[in-house]
Amino acid sequence: MRSDLMKKGLERAPHRSLFKAMGYTDEEIKRPLIGVVNSANEIIPGHIHLGIIADDVKAGIRIAGGTPVEFPAIGICDGIAMGHTGMKYSLASRELIADSVEAMVMAHPFDALVMIPNCDKIIPGMLMAAMRLNIPTIFISGGPMLAGKLKGKTIDLISVFEGVGKVKAGSMSQKELDAIEDCACPGCGSCSGMYTANSMNCVTEALGLGLPGNGTILAVHAARRRLAKEAGMKIMELLKKDVKPRDIATLDAFKNAIAVDMALGCSTNTVLHIPAIAHEAGIKLELDIFNEISKKTPNICKLSPAGAHHIEDLDTAGGIQAVMKRISPLGVINEKVLTVSGKTVGENLKSAVILDDDVIRTLKNPYTKEGGIAILKGNLAPDGCVVKQSAVAENMLVNESKARVFDAEDDAIKAILGGKIKAGDIVVIRYEGPKGGPGMREMLGPTSAIAGMGLDTTVALLTDGRFSGGTRGAAIGHISPEAADGGPIALVREGDIIAIDIPKKKITLKVSPEELKKRKKEFKPKAPTITTGYLARYAKLVTSASTGAIFKD
């Protein structure tokens, strides 16, 4: 056993003594030691209950003959960090999480791991660590939140964000917003729509590293606790068979995950995280693969913010296994790949049942023939950019208009809420990329303000930053290269014409090559906004959004 390095033999008597100081018995020390990585904290609704999930995981491990050893991982709540300097640390925390899990597991050689994440950067950070360490590992998320209810209508966190814009526009009273604020997030769990947290939990299940149900069983349901116990028992089976993450997360498994991503219309942040996770597994995923799989995979689910359904509806309809079963006949799901259940994808799908054709549409009745995400390229984004096309109004799929340019998200929000952005404008927000932000802030603030002001079907927003999974409308992010690296987005001037053609996957700054060359010579990058601490180091190490914002090798 790997843990023998720290517990077996005469020379390890001091080590065993330290274990005994914590109450471990000789019998517990002799058993396989299973690291339980718990991201529980009191600042994220999706994590407030993870102590209960961890207790259930540990019960499962003990049932199957192992000794659980719990240790923590940090987590940032994107919703609470949104709209201020705190958001600069969100994406950057992904690398910290991966590195800290690596440090703990290399310093204390556990035999296997159970990862308990639930929200935005915690999930990919732990997945990256799992690929890097490559010892038997299983994921069990904390599960999604129930949607809120108010006056017979279903609401969620995005209802609150967009309500701010409505109050500013005069279409909603402060009293009405207060009522929404009180009801939108009714309890624990990852926020109830197909935002980044739930997108990544669903991707984890589709990738094969979470048991069936991992992505959709509600946080408040007893089935979530039973799944946690099952995960604890299953890790002992994976350890016995020596099944490691890289045995499961093959190139074919990543393609399965991307196909599910497209069918669901997941967050654009998956385009950052999936390549970064693959990189840790030694697999290079080019951005073009998203478009290739999208062409074959229809968008068959529309969950908030793209539609009225929520994760609870998807779970009732059959969950991720049902989605995979639906799209498998198209040839986009490799059923031969292994999963942490101990079965292949195909074996898992035999018991999957599709229970609601409204939530999971048939292949004859998709929302769109292509998947939920599109990668665009052109002279404004030579290395690519990303849009959740399933959440774009039809009239905005092809659009040409003048640029309104801002060098920071905060300035753009002031202009939007101040009524300075008009129908037809294309808002450009730059110097918000991985390096330039630094930290590549999510921009739910400006997109929600645009929606709240009633402009989401007439105004596009382009940025080298990124968007929340809760964003809807013509929001195009991850423009690469970013402004801080002298990318073409840095050369855009107020009033320039920009042409967007999502169906043709093109984005064009309609300025002559000669003029752009002239502007490039005159270009002086904006001075860094943060020059000390972790973010300053992060800015020096991070690469482009087009590579998943991974660190330089």
PDB file of N, CA and C in Angstrom, residues 35-41 44 46-47 50 53-54 57 70-76 90-105 113-142 200-201 204 207 209 214 245-246 249 254 273 276-278 280-281:
ATOM      1  N   GLY A  35      -7.741   9.347   1.816  1.00  0.00           N
ATOM      2  CA  GLY A  35      -7.878  10.786   2.007  1.00  0.00           C
ATOM      3  C   GLY A  35      -9.258  11.256   1.579  1.00  0.00           C
ATOM      4  N   VAL A  36      -9.934  11.981   2.458  1.00  0.00           N
ATOM      5  CA  VAL A  36     -11.251  12.550   2.157  1.00  0.00           C
ATOM      6  C   VAL A  36     -11.070  14.069   2.072  1.00  0.00           C
ATOM      7  N   VAL A  37     -11.067  14.581   0.841  1.00  0.00           N
ATOM      8  CA  VAL A  37     -10.775  16.001   0.618  1.00  0.00           C
ATOM      9  C   VAL A  37     -12.083  16.763   0.656  1.00  0.00           C
ATOM     10  N   ASN A  38     -12.307  17.478   1.729  1.00  0.00           N
ATOM     11  CA  ASN A  38     -13.601  18.126   1.990  1.00  0.00           C
ATOM     12  C   ASN A  38     -13.469  19.641   1.872  1.00  0.00           C
ATOM     13  N   SER A  39     -14.222  20.217   0.950  1.00  0.00           N
ATOM     14  CA  SER A  39     -14.160  21.679   0.752  1.00  0.00           C
ATOM     15  C   SER A  39     -15.241  22.415   1.532  1.00  0.00           C
ATOM     16  N   ALA A  40     -15.701  21.823   2.630  1.00  0.00           N
ATOM     17  CA  ALA A  40     -16.731  22.464   3.465  1.00  0.00           C
ATOM     18  C   ALA A  40     -16.247  23.802   4.002  1.00  0.00           C
ATOM     19  N   ASN A  41     -17.141  24.774   4.022  1.00  0.00           N
ATOM     20  CA  ASN A  41     -16.859  26.058   4.667  1.00  0.00           C
ATOM     21  C   ASN A  41     -18.179  26.773   4.967  1.00  0.00           C
ATOM     22  N   ILE A  44     -19.943  29.458   1.417  1.00  0.00           N
ATOM     23  CA  ILE A  44     -20.556  29.047   0.153  1.00  0.00           C
ATOM     24  C   ILE A  44     -21.789  28.195   0.450  1.00  0.00           C
ATOM     25  N   GLY A  46     -23.218  26.097  -1.374  1.00  0.00           N
ATOM     26  CA  GLY A  46     -22.990  24.750  -1.880  1.00  0.00           C
ATOM     27  C   GLY A  46     -22.092  23.909  -0.998  1.00  0.00           C
ATOM     28  N   HIS A  47     -21.473  24.551   0.009  1.00  0.00           N
ATOM     29  CA  HIS A  47     -20.485  23.851   0.839  1.00  0.00           C
ATOM     30  C   HIS A  47     -20.869  23.824   2.318  1.00  0.00           C
ATOM     31  N   LEU A  50     -21.391  20.247   3.602  1.00  0.00           N
ATOM     32  CA  LEU A  50     -20.480  19.188   3.164  1.00  0.00           C
ATOM     33  C   LEU A  50     -19.895  18.368   4.310  1.00  0.00           C
ATOM     34  N   ILE A  53     -22.012  15.336   4.184  1.00  0.00           N
ATOM     35  CA  ILE A  53     -21.601  14.474   3.068  1.00  0.00           C
ATOM     36  C   ILE A  53     -20.310  13.742   3.411  1.00  0.00           C
ATOM     37  N   ALA A  54     -19.365  14.445   4.036  1.00  0.00           N
ATOM     38  CA  ALA A  54     -18.091  13.824   4.414  1.00  0.00           C
ATOM     39  C   ALA A  54     -18.304  12.709   5.436  1.00  0.00           C
ATOM     40  N   VAL A  57     -19.505   9.761   3.523  1.00  0.00           N
ATOM     41  CA  VAL A  57     -18.395   9.163   2.776  1.00  0.00           C
ATOM     42  C   VAL A  57     -17.536   8.306   3.706  1.00  0.00           C
ATOM     43  N   GLU A  70      -9.725  12.789   6.860  1.00  0.00           N
ATOM     44  CA  GLU A  70     -10.275  13.994   6.220  1.00  0.00           C
ATOM     45  C   GLU A  70      -9.313  15.173   6.313  1.00  0.00           C
ATOM     46  N   PHE A  71      -9.218  15.928   5.223  1.00  0.00           N
ATOM     47  CA  PHE A  71      -8.504  17.203   5.259  1.00  0.00           C
ATOM     48  C   PHE A  71      -9.206  18.198   4.335  1.00  0.00           C
ATOM     49  N   PRO A  72      -8.983  19.501   4.532  1.00  0.00           N
ATOM     50  CA  PRO A  72      -9.786  20.514   3.838  1.00  0.00           C
ATOM     51  C   PRO A  72      -9.193  21.022   2.536  1.00  0.00           C
ATOM     52  N   ALA A  73     -10.057  21.666   1.764  1.00  0.00           N
ATOM     53  CA  ALA A  73      -9.645  22.444   0.590  1.00  0.00           C
ATOM     54  C   ALA A  73     -10.371  23.778   0.645  1.00  0.00           C
ATOM     55  N   ILE A  74      -9.721  24.814   0.161  1.00  0.00           N
ATOM     56  CA  ILE A  74     -10.354  26.138   0.181  1.00  0.00           C
ATOM     57  C   ILE A  74     -11.440  26.231  -0.895  1.00  0.00           C
ATOM     58  N   GLY A  75     -12.280  27.244  -0.773  1.00  0.00           N
ATOM     59  CA  GLY A  75     -13.293  27.486  -1.786  1.00  0.00           C
ATOM     60  C   GLY A  75     -13.749  28.932  -1.753  1.00  0.00           C
ATOM     61  N   ILE A  76     -13.973  29.490  -2.939  1.00  0.00           N
ATOM     62  CA  ILE A  76     -14.480  30.861  -3.069  1.00  0.00           C
ATOM     63  C   ILE A  76     -15.877  30.810  -3.651  1.00  0.00           C
ATOM     64  N   SER A  90     -11.041  34.244  -7.957  1.00  0.00           N
ATOM     65  CA  SER A  90     -11.827  33.025  -8.154  1.00  0.00           C
ATOM     66  C   SER A  90     -11.127  32.018  -9.062  1.00  0.00           C
ATOM     67  N   LEU A  91     -10.888  32.380 -10.324  1.00  0.00           N
ATOM     68  CA  LEU A  91     -10.212  31.451 -11.234  1.00  0.00           C
ATOM     69  C   LEU A  91      -8.822  31.110 -10.720  1.00  0.00           C
ATOM     70  N   ALA A  92      -8.149  32.105 -10.160  1.00  0.00           N
ATOM     71  CA  ALA A  92      -6.793  31.884  -9.638  1.00  0.00           C
ATOM     72  C   ALA A  92      -6.784  30.844  -8.520  1.00  0.00           C
ATOM     73  N   SER A  93      -7.910  30.708  -7.812  1.00  0.00           N
ATOM     74  CA  SER A  93      -7.968  29.735  -6.714  1.00  0.00           C
ATOM     75  C   SER A  93      -7.942  28.301  -7.225  1.00  0.00           C
ATOM     76  N   ARG A  94      -8.309  28.093  -8.481  1.00  0.00           N
ATOM     77  CA  ARG A  94      -8.287  26.747  -9.066  1.00  0.00           C
ATOM     78  C   ARG A  94      -6.898  26.128  -8.954  1.00  0.00           C
ATOM     79  N   GLU A  95      -5.873  26.902  -9.274  1.00  0.00           N
ATOM     80  CA  GLU A  95      -4.493  26.404  -9.222  1.00  0.00           C
ATOM     81  C   GLU A  95      -4.061  26.175  -7.772  1.00  0.00           C
ATOM     82  N   LEU A  96      -4.499  27.054  -6.875  1.00  0.00           N
ATOM     83  CA  LEU A  96      -4.179  26.878  -5.457  1.00  0.00           C
ATOM     84  C   LEU A  96      -4.768  25.577  -4.920  1.00  0.00           C
ATOM     85  N   ILE A  97      -6.017  25.299  -5.318  1.00  0.00           N
ATOM     86  CA  ILE A  97      -6.682  24.076  -4.858  1.00  0.00           C
ATOM     87  C   ILE A  97      -5.937  22.849  -5.368  1.00  0.00           C
ATOM     88  N   ALA A  98      -5.628  22.842  -6.668  1.00  0.00           N
ATOM     89  CA  ALA A  98      -4.899  21.705  -7.232  1.00  0.00           C
ATOM     90  C   ALA A  98      -3.555  21.516  -6.546  1.00  0.00           C
ATOM     91  N   ASP A  99      -2.843  22.616  -6.353  1.00  0.00           N
ATOM     92  CA  ASP A  99      -1.511  22.527  -5.738  1.00  0.00           C
ATOM     93  C   ASP A  99      -1.594  22.078  -4.281  1.00  0.00           C
ATOM     94  N   SER A 100      -2.590  22.578  -3.547  1.00  0.00           N
ATOM     95  CA  SER A 100      -2.684  22.240  -2.122  1.00  0.00           C
ATOM     96  C   SER A 100      -3.069  20.774  -1.921  1.00  0.00           C
ATOM     97  N   VAL A 101      -3.962  20.256  -2.781  1.00  0.00           N
ATOM     98  CA  VAL A 101      -4.304  18.835  -2.693  1.00  0.00           C
ATOM     99  C   VAL A 101      -3.066  17.993  -3.011  1.00  0.00           C
ATOM    100  N   GLU A 102      -2.332  18.392  -4.049  1.00  0.00           N
ATOM    101  CA  GLU A 102      -1.084  17.680  -4.385  1.00  0.00           C
ATOM    102  C   GLU A 102      -0.132  17.678  -3.198  1.00  0.00           C
ATOM    103  N   ALA A 103       0.035  18.833  -2.567  1.00  0.00           N
ATOM    104  CA  ALA A 103       0.966  18.943  -1.442  1.00  0.00           C
ATOM    105  C   ALA A 103       0.564  18.019  -0.300  1.00  0.00           C
ATOM    106  N   MET A 104      -0.721  17.996   0.026  1.00  0.00           N
ATOM    107  CA  MET A 104      -1.190  17.149   1.119  1.00  0.00           C
ATOM    108  C   MET A 104      -1.007  15.666   0.814  1.00  0.00           C
ATOM    109  N   VAL A 105      -1.296  15.275  -0.419  1.00  0.00           N
ATOM    110  CA  VAL A 105      -1.256  13.855  -0.778  1.00  0.00           C
ATOM    111  C   VAL A 105       0.178  13.364  -0.981  1.00  0.00           C
ATOM    112  N   LEU A 113      -8.271   8.464  -2.774  1.00  0.00           N
ATOM    113  CA  LEU A 113      -8.897   9.739  -2.411  1.00  0.00           C
ATOM    114  C   LEU A 113     -10.383   9.741  -2.740  1.00  0.00           C
ATOM    115  N   VAL A 114     -11.141  10.415  -1.882  1.00  0.00           N
ATOM    116  CA  VAL A 114     -12.525  10.795  -2.210  1.00  0.00           C
ATOM    117  C   VAL A 114     -12.570  12.311  -2.184  1.00  0.00           C
ATOM    118  N   MET A 115     -12.925  12.905  -3.306  1.00  0.00           N
ATOM    119  CA  MET A 115     -12.998  14.362  -3.420  1.00  0.00           C
ATOM    120  C   MET A 115     -14.436  14.819  -3.205  1.00  0.00           C
ATOM    121  N   ILE A 116     -14.619  15.825  -2.346  1.00  0.00           N
ATOM    122  CA  ILE A 116     -15.950  16.371  -2.080  1.00  0.00           C
ATOM    123  C   ILE A 116     -15.959  17.859  -2.416  1.00  0.00           C
ATOM    124  N   PRO A 117     -16.202  18.190  -3.690  1.00  0.00           N
ATOM    125  CA  PRO A 117     -16.326  19.589  -4.105  1.00  0.00           C
ATOM    126  C   PRO A 117     -17.805  19.938  -4.254  1.00  0.00           C
ATOM    127  N   ASN A 118     -18.094  21.162  -4.685  1.00  0.00           N
ATOM    128  CA  ASN A 118     -19.459  21.458  -5.126  1.00  0.00           C
ATOM    129  C   ASN A 118     -19.584  22.710  -5.957  1.00  0.00           C
ATOM    130  N   CYS A 119     -18.617  23.601  -5.913  1.00  0.00           N
ATOM    131  CA  CYS A 119     -18.831  24.862  -6.630  1.00  0.00           C
ATOM    132  C   CYS A 119     -17.680  25.197  -7.570  1.00  0.00           C
ATOM    133  N   ASP A 120     -17.819  26.323  -8.221  1.00  0.00           N
ATOM    134  CA  ASP A 120     -17.143  26.680  -9.458  1.00  0.00           C
ATOM    135  C   ASP A 120     -15.707  26.205  -9.638  1.00  0.00           C
ATOM    136  N   LYS A 121     -14.750  26.782  -8.935  1.00  0.00           N
ATOM    137  CA  LYS A 121     -13.344  26.446  -9.184  1.00  0.00           C
ATOM    138  C   LYS A 121     -12.875  25.263  -8.363  1.00  0.00           C
ATOM    139  N   ILE A 122     -13.659  24.892  -7.350  1.00  0.00           N
ATOM    140  CA  ILE A 122     -13.267  23.788  -6.493  1.00  0.00           C
ATOM    141  C   ILE A 122     -13.304  22.483  -7.277  1.00  0.00           C
ATOM    142  N   ILE A 123     -14.332  22.288  -8.092  1.00  0.00           N
ATOM    143  CA  ILE A 123     -14.469  21.049  -8.864  1.00  0.00           C
ATOM    144  C   ILE A 123     -13.309  20.878  -9.840  1.00  0.00           C
ATOM    145  N   PRO A 124     -13.058  21.852 -10.744  1.00  0.00           N
ATOM    146  CA  PRO A 124     -11.925  21.653 -11.662  1.00  0.00           C
ATOM    147  C   PRO A 124     -10.585  21.605 -10.958  1.00  0.00           C
ATOM    148  N   GLY A 125     -10.430  22.359  -9.863  1.00  0.00           N
ATOM    149  CA  GLY A 125      -9.171  22.314  -9.124  1.00  0.00           C
ATOM    150  C   GLY A 125      -8.894  20.917  -8.590  1.00  0.00           C
ATOM    151  N   MET A 126      -9.933  20.289  -8.037  1.00  0.00           N
ATOM    152  CA  MET A 126      -9.771  18.923  -7.531  1.00  0.00           C
ATOM    153  C   MET A 126      -9.585  17.918  -8.664  1.00  0.00           C
ATOM    154  N   LEU A 127     -10.289  18.127  -9.781  1.00  0.00           N
ATOM    155  CA  LEU A 127     -10.103  17.238 -10.930  1.00  0.00           C
ATOM    156  C   LEU A 127      -8.675  17.326 -11.470  1.00  0.00           C
ATOM    157  N   MET A 128      -8.138  18.535 -11.510  1.00  0.00           N
ATOM    158  CA  MET A 128      -6.753  18.703 -11.960  1.00  0.00           C
ATOM    159  C   MET A 128      -5.790  17.971 -11.029  1.00  0.00           C
ATOM    160  N   ALA A 129      -6.048  18.073  -9.715  1.00  0.00           N
ATOM    161  CA  ALA A 129      -5.193  17.383  -8.748  1.00  0.00           C
ATOM    162  C   ALA A 129      -5.291  15.869  -8.924  1.00  0.00           C
ATOM    163  N   ALA A 130      -6.511  15.379  -9.167  1.00  0.00           N
ATOM    164  CA  ALA A 130      -6.711  13.937  -9.341  1.00  0.00           C
ATOM    165  C   ALA A 130      -5.919  13.413 -10.529  1.00  0.00           C
ATOM    166  N   MET A 131      -5.942  14.161 -11.629  1.00  0.00           N
ATOM    167  CA  MET A 131      -5.193  13.757 -12.827  1.00  0.00           C
ATOM    168  C   MET A 131      -3.687  13.807 -12.573  1.00  0.00           C
ATOM    169  N   ARG A 132      -3.269  14.810 -11.865  1.00  0.00           N
ATOM    170  CA  ARG A 132      -1.839  14.991 -11.597  1.00  0.00           C
ATOM    171  C   ARG A 132      -1.303  13.884 -10.687  1.00  0.00           C
ATOM    172  N   LEU A 133      -2.049  13.564  -9.639  1.00  0.00           N
ATOM    173  CA  LEU A 133      -1.605  12.576  -8.660  1.00  0.00           C
ATOM    174  C   LEU A 133      -1.781  11.146  -9.167  1.00  0.00           C
ATOM    175  N   ASN A 134      -2.893  10.914  -9.869  1.00  0.00           N
ATOM    176  CA  ASN A 134      -3.198   9.623 -10.499  1.00  0.00           C
ATOM    177  C   ASN A 134      -3.109   8.444  -9.533  1.00  0.00           C
ATOM    178  N   ILE A 135      -3.808   8.571  -8.393  1.00  0.00           N
ATOM    179  CA  ILE A 135      -4.045   7.425  -7.518  1.00  0.00           C
ATOM    180  C   ILE A 135      -5.564   7.216  -7.496  1.00  0.00           C
ATOM    181  N   PRO A 136      -6.066   6.038  -7.144  1.00  0.00           N
ATOM    182  CA  PRO A 136      -7.513   5.802  -7.187  1.00  0.00           C
ATOM    183  C   PRO A 136      -8.307   6.929  -6.513  1.00  0.00           C
ATOM    184  N   THR A 137      -9.252   7.487  -7.254  1.00  0.00           N
ATOM    185  CA  THR A 137      -9.993   8.665  -6.780  1.00  0.00           C
ATOM    186  C   THR A 137     -11.427   8.602  -7.273  1.00  0.00           C
ATOM    187  N   ILE A 138     -12.348   9.039  -6.429  1.00  0.00           N
ATOM    188  CA  ILE A 138     -13.754   9.170  -6.820  1.00  0.00           C
ATOM    189  C   ILE A 138     -14.262  10.526  -6.354  1.00  0.00           C
ATOM    190  N   PHE A 139     -15.203  11.102  -7.095  1.00  0.00           N
ATOM    191  CA  PHE A 139     -15.797  12.400  -6.764  1.00  0.00           C
ATOM    192  C   PHE A 139     -17.237  12.217  -6.304  1.00  0.00           C
ATOM    193  N   ILE A 140     -17.597  12.939  -5.255  1.00  0.00           N
ATOM    194  CA  ILE A 140     -18.993  13.015  -4.822  1.00  0.00           C
ATOM    195  C   ILE A 140     -19.288  14.476  -4.468  1.00  0.00           C
ATOM    196  N   SER A 141     -20.081  15.128  -5.302  1.00  0.00           N
ATOM    197  CA  SER A 141     -20.388  16.542  -5.064  1.00  0.00           C
ATOM    198  C   SER A 141     -21.437  16.685  -3.970  1.00  0.00           C
ATOM    199  N   GLY A 142     -21.618  17.906  -3.508  1.00  0.00           N
ATOM    200  CA  GLY A 142     -22.629  18.176  -2.487  1.00  0.00           C
ATOM    201  C   GLY A 142     -24.029  18.294  -3.040  1.00  0.00           C
ATOM    202  N   MET A 200     -20.003  21.718 -14.076  1.00  0.00           N
ATOM    203  CA  MET A 200     -18.808  20.913 -13.816  1.00  0.00           C
ATOM    204  C   MET A 200     -19.133  19.624 -13.060  1.00  0.00           C
ATOM    205  N   ASN A 201     -20.144  19.647 -12.188  1.00  0.00           N
ATOM    206  CA  ASN A 201     -20.552  18.408 -11.526  1.00  0.00           C
ATOM    207  C   ASN A 201     -21.140  17.424 -12.533  1.00  0.00           C
ATOM    208  N   THR A 204     -18.257  16.047 -14.567  1.00  0.00           N
ATOM    209  CA  THR A 204     -17.542  15.035 -13.791  1.00  0.00           C
ATOM    210  C   THR A 204     -18.212  13.675 -13.919  1.00  0.00           C
ATOM    211  N   LEU A 207     -17.708  12.404 -17.445  1.00  0.00           N
ATOM    212  CA  LEU A 207     -16.312  11.997 -17.622  1.00  0.00           C
ATOM    213  C   LEU A 207     -16.052  10.620 -17.016  1.00  0.00           C
ATOM    214  N   LEU A 209     -15.884  10.074 -13.569  1.00  0.00           N
ATOM    215  CA  LEU A 209     -15.212  10.160 -12.278  1.00  0.00           C
ATOM    216  C   LEU A 209     -16.169  10.356 -11.110  1.00  0.00           C
ATOM    217  N   ASN A 214     -24.296  11.929  -9.600  1.00  0.00           N
ATOM    218  CA  ASN A 214     -23.406  12.927  -9.008  1.00  0.00           C
ATOM    219  C   ASN A 214     -23.773  14.355  -9.406  1.00  0.00           C
ATOM    220  N   PRO A 245      -7.474   7.620 -12.017  1.00  0.00           N
ATOM    221  CA  PRO A 245      -8.183   8.617 -12.819  1.00  0.00           C
ATOM    222  C   PRO A 245      -7.829   8.612 -14.302  1.00  0.00           C
ATOM    223  N   ARG A 246      -6.558   8.427 -14.628  1.00  0.00           N
ATOM    224  CA  ARG A 246      -6.165   8.451 -16.038  1.00  0.00           C
ATOM    225  C   ARG A 246      -6.608   7.199 -16.786  1.00  0.00           C
ATOM    226  N   ALA A 249     -10.335   8.781 -17.337  1.00  0.00           N
ATOM    227  CA  ALA A 249     -10.405  10.043 -18.083  1.00  0.00           C
ATOM    228  C   ALA A 249      -9.484  10.003 -19.303  1.00  0.00           C
ATOM    229  N   PHE A 254     -13.142  12.328 -22.342  1.00  0.00           N
ATOM    230  CA  PHE A 254     -13.258  13.789 -22.449  1.00  0.00           C
ATOM    231  C   PHE A 254     -14.225  14.167 -23.571  1.00  0.00           C
ATOM    232  N   HIS A 273     -12.077  24.975 -18.197  1.00  0.00           N
ATOM    233  CA  HIS A 273     -11.719  23.919 -17.248  1.00  0.00           C
ATOM    234  C   HIS A 273     -11.428  22.567 -17.893  1.00  0.00           C
ATOM    235  N   ALA A 276      -7.951  22.336 -19.214  1.00  0.00           N
ATOM    236  CA  ALA A 276      -6.984  22.381 -18.114  1.00  0.00           C
ATOM    237  C   ALA A 276      -6.899  21.031 -17.404  1.00  0.00           C
ATOM    238  N   ILE A 277      -8.044  20.386 -17.217  1.00  0.00           N
ATOM    239  CA  ILE A 277      -8.081  19.059 -16.592  1.00  0.00           C
ATOM    240  C   ILE A 277      -7.394  18.043 -17.500  1.00  0.00           C
ATOM    241  N   ALA A 278      -7.702  18.109 -18.799  1.00  0.00           N
ATOM    242  CA  ALA A 278      -7.081  17.199 -19.766  1.00  0.00           C
ATOM    243  C   ALA A 278      -5.564  17.376 -19.784  1.00  0.00           C
ATOM    244  N   GLU A 280      -3.624  18.133 -17.365  1.00  0.00           N
ATOM    245  CA  GLU A 280      -3.041  17.418 -16.224  1.00  0.00           C
ATOM    246  C   GLU A 280      -3.017  15.915 -16.465  1.00  0.00           C
ATOM    247  N   ALA A 281      -3.905  15.436 -17.343  1.00  0.00           N
ATOM    248  CA  ALA A 281      -3.934  14.005 -17.685  1.00  0.00           C
ATOM    249  C   ALA A 281      -3.005  13.681 -18.844  1.00  0.00           C
TER     250      ALA A 281
END
